[in-house]
Short mmCIF file of C-alpha atoms in Angstrom, two decimals:
data_model
loop_
_atom_site.label_atom_id
_atom_site.label_comp_id
_atom_site.label_asym_id
_atom_site.label_seq_id
_atom_site.Cartn_x
_atom_site.Cartn_y
_atom_site.Cartn_z
CA MET A 224 10.02 -47.11 -22.80
CA SER A 225 12.03 -44.42 -24.53
CA THR A 226 15.59 -45.15 -25.56
CA ASP A 227 16.49 -41.42 -25.49
CA ARG A 228 18.21 -40.89 -22.13
CA THR A 229 17.99 -37.06 -22.22
CA ARG A 230 14.19 -37.01 -21.98
CA PRO A 231 12.05 -38.23 -19.13
CA ALA A 232 9.81 -41.17 -19.97
CA GLY A 233 6.56 -40.02 -21.51
CA ARG A 234 7.88 -36.66 -22.73
CA ARG A 235 6.92 -36.06 -26.34
CA ASP A 236 8.49 -32.71 -27.22
CA GLN A 237 11.75 -32.77 -29.13
CA GLY A 238 13.26 -29.60 -27.70
CA GLY A 239 14.56 -30.98 -24.46
CA PRO A 240 15.51 -28.88 -21.46
CA ARG A 241 17.22 -26.14 -23.52
CA SER A 242 13.99 -25.13 -25.27
CA VAL A 243 12.74 -23.19 -22.23
CA PRO A 244 14.33 -19.74 -21.96
CA PRO A 245 15.96 -19.15 -18.58
CA GLN A 246 13.92 -16.95 -16.28
CA ARG A 247 15.58 -14.41 -14.04
CA SER A 248 14.60 -14.70 -10.44
CA ARG A 249 15.05 -11.93 -7.87
CA ARG A 250 18.15 -13.69 -6.60
CA GLN A 251 19.83 -13.42 -10.00
CA GLN A 252 19.29 -9.69 -10.29
CA PRO A 253 22.20 -7.52 -9.20
CA HIS A 254 22.08 -6.53 -5.53
CA ARG A 255 21.19 -2.88 -5.05
CA PRO A 256 22.68 -1.47 -1.84
CA GLN A 257 20.35 0.22 0.62
CA ARG A 258 20.13 3.97 0.49
CA PRO A 259 21.37 5.83 3.57
CA HIS A 260 17.88 6.68 4.84
CA GLN A 261 16.75 3.05 4.60
CA TRP A 262 19.82 1.87 6.51
CA PHE A 263 19.31 4.52 9.21
CA ALA A 264 15.60 3.76 9.51
CA GLU A 265 16.42 0.14 10.37
CA ARG A 266 19.03 1.22 12.94
CA LEU A 267 16.74 3.82 14.51
CA LEU A 268 13.95 1.26 14.75
CA ALA A 269 16.29 -1.19 16.48
CA VAL A 270 17.14 1.45 19.11
CA LEU A 271 13.60 2.76 19.56
CA SER A 272 12.19 -0.75 19.94
CA GLY A 273 14.74 -1.70 22.59
CA GLN A 274 16.50 -4.29 20.42
CA ARG A 275 19.72 -2.24 20.59
CA PRO A 276 21.02 0.21 23.20
CA VAL A 277 21.07 3.92 22.45
CA HIS A 278 24.87 4.07 22.56
CA TRP A 279 24.86 1.83 19.45
CA MET A 280 24.15 5.07 17.52
CA LEU A 281 26.96 7.15 19.08
CA GLY A 282 29.14 7.29 15.96
CA HIS A 283 26.14 7.70 13.68
CA THR A 284 24.63 10.85 15.18
CA ILE A 285 25.59 14.52 15.34
CA GLY A 286 24.27 17.50 17.23
CA GLU A 287 21.19 16.90 19.33
CA ALA A 288 20.16 13.67 17.60
CA TYR A 289 21.82 11.43 20.19
CA ASP A 290 20.11 13.34 23.02
CA GLN A 291 16.78 13.02 21.18
CA LEU A 292 17.28 9.26 20.86
CA ALA A 293 18.28 8.94 24.51
CA GLU A 294 15.08 10.76 25.47
CA LEU A 295 12.79 8.85 23.10
CA ALA A 296 14.09 5.29 23.55
CA PRO A 297 13.02 4.55 27.14
CA SER A 298 9.60 6.16 26.76
CA THR A 299 8.79 4.76 23.32
CA PRO A 300 6.32 1.87 23.29
CA LEU A 301 7.80 0.32 20.15
CA GLY A 302 8.80 -2.90 21.85
CA ALA A 303 7.04 -6.14 21.06
CA THR A 304 3.31 -5.47 21.13
CA ARG A 305 1.10 -8.51 21.70
CA GLY A 306 3.86 -10.81 20.51
CA SER A 307 4.68 -8.94 17.30
CA ARG A 308 8.00 -7.27 16.66
CA PRO A 309 7.89 -3.78 15.12
CA VAL A 310 8.74 -3.69 11.44
CA LEU A 311 9.57 -0.96 8.98
CA ARG A 312 6.67 -0.68 6.51
CA HIS A 313 7.79 2.18 4.28
CA CYS A 314 10.74 4.51 4.15
CA ARG A 315 11.09 7.44 1.79
CA GLY A 316 13.61 10.21 1.59
CA ALA A 317 14.06 13.53 -0.15
CA GLN A 318 17.26 15.46 -0.77
CA PRO A 319 16.52 19.18 -0.21
CA ALA A 320 20.21 20.08 -0.56
CA THR A 321 23.47 18.38 -1.41
CA GLY A 322 24.60 16.25 1.50
CA VAL A 323 21.22 16.33 3.25
CA VAL A 324 18.46 13.73 3.30
CA GLU A 325 15.15 14.25 5.07
CA ALA A 326 13.33 10.96 5.50
CA PHE A 327 10.15 9.56 6.94
CA ALA A 328 9.15 6.01 7.73
CA SER A 329 6.09 4.16 8.93
CA ILE A 330 6.51 1.48 11.57
CA ALA A 331 3.98 -1.27 12.26
CA ALA A 332 3.84 -2.87 15.70
CA GLY A 333 0.87 -5.13 16.21
CA ASP A 334 -2.26 -3.17 15.28
CA ARG A 335 -0.50 0.19 15.62
CA VAL A 336 1.28 2.25 13.01
CA ARG A 337 3.73 4.96 14.06
CA ALA A 338 5.53 7.62 12.05
CA MET A 339 9.21 8.44 12.29
CA ALA A 340 11.01 11.37 10.69
CA PHE A 341 14.74 11.98 10.65
CA ARG A 342 17.38 14.10 8.98
CA LEU A 343 20.72 12.85 7.71
CA GLU A 344 23.72 15.00 6.94
CA GLN A 345 26.81 13.92 5.06
CA GLY A 346 30.06 15.01 6.69
CA PRO A 347 33.36 15.98 5.06
CA ASP A 348 34.41 12.32 5.46
CA HIS A 349 31.40 11.37 3.23
CA ARG A 350 29.74 9.46 6.09
CA TRP A 351 26.05 9.97 6.74
CA ARG A 352 25.01 10.86 10.28
CA CYS A 353 21.62 11.40 11.85
CA ALA A 354 21.14 15.05 12.85
CA ALA A 355 17.53 14.88 14.13
CA VAL A 356 14.86 12.31 14.85
CA GLU A 357 11.17 12.59 15.76
CA LEU A 358 8.58 9.97 16.49
CA GLY A 359 4.84 10.44 16.07
CA GLY A 360 1.66 8.44 16.08
CA GLU A 361 0.67 8.65 19.71
CA ARG A 362 -2.84 7.34 20.19
CA LEU A 363 -5.17 9.98 21.60
CA HIS A 364 -7.46 8.99 24.46
CA ALA A 365 -11.12 10.00 24.59
CA GLY A 366 -11.54 13.32 26.37
CA ALA A 367 -7.88 14.24 26.00
CA PRO A 368 -7.14 17.53 24.28
CA GLY A 369 -6.03 17.18 20.67
CA PRO A 370 -2.59 18.09 19.38
CA ARG A 371 -1.78 21.75 19.03
CA CYS A 372 -0.30 23.32 15.96
CA ALA A 373 2.23 26.08 16.39
CA GLY A 374 1.50 28.90 14.00
#
């Protein structure tokens, strides 16, 4: 039995616990706050999936966006599908002008994937608000006419 109390029995190296350089885990890295479009995508998903009421977005929308949400939410089949809760798969945004973010996200619910697009505008109070939202990814049925493109 070893008489050195700093090493476990049977350990032969002389370095001890300090010889291994500390590794940084994800938890040790500085927390990076979510970007506005990622934060809004989560909130929009909560409303469109029925987890939150539409009025939860009242202070976070401007213009017709609230009306669009109110119209989409009851008719959107983003609720739990076959026991699975919808999740945000990807969310990307682009800034076409100062104070404007146009974003898109993909949402997985069971075996379905839906697309969501929205526009954020930054007000004079520096708060971001949703100005428009659209939801796509409707499954077409056999024999149904395809989507039309406006020219």
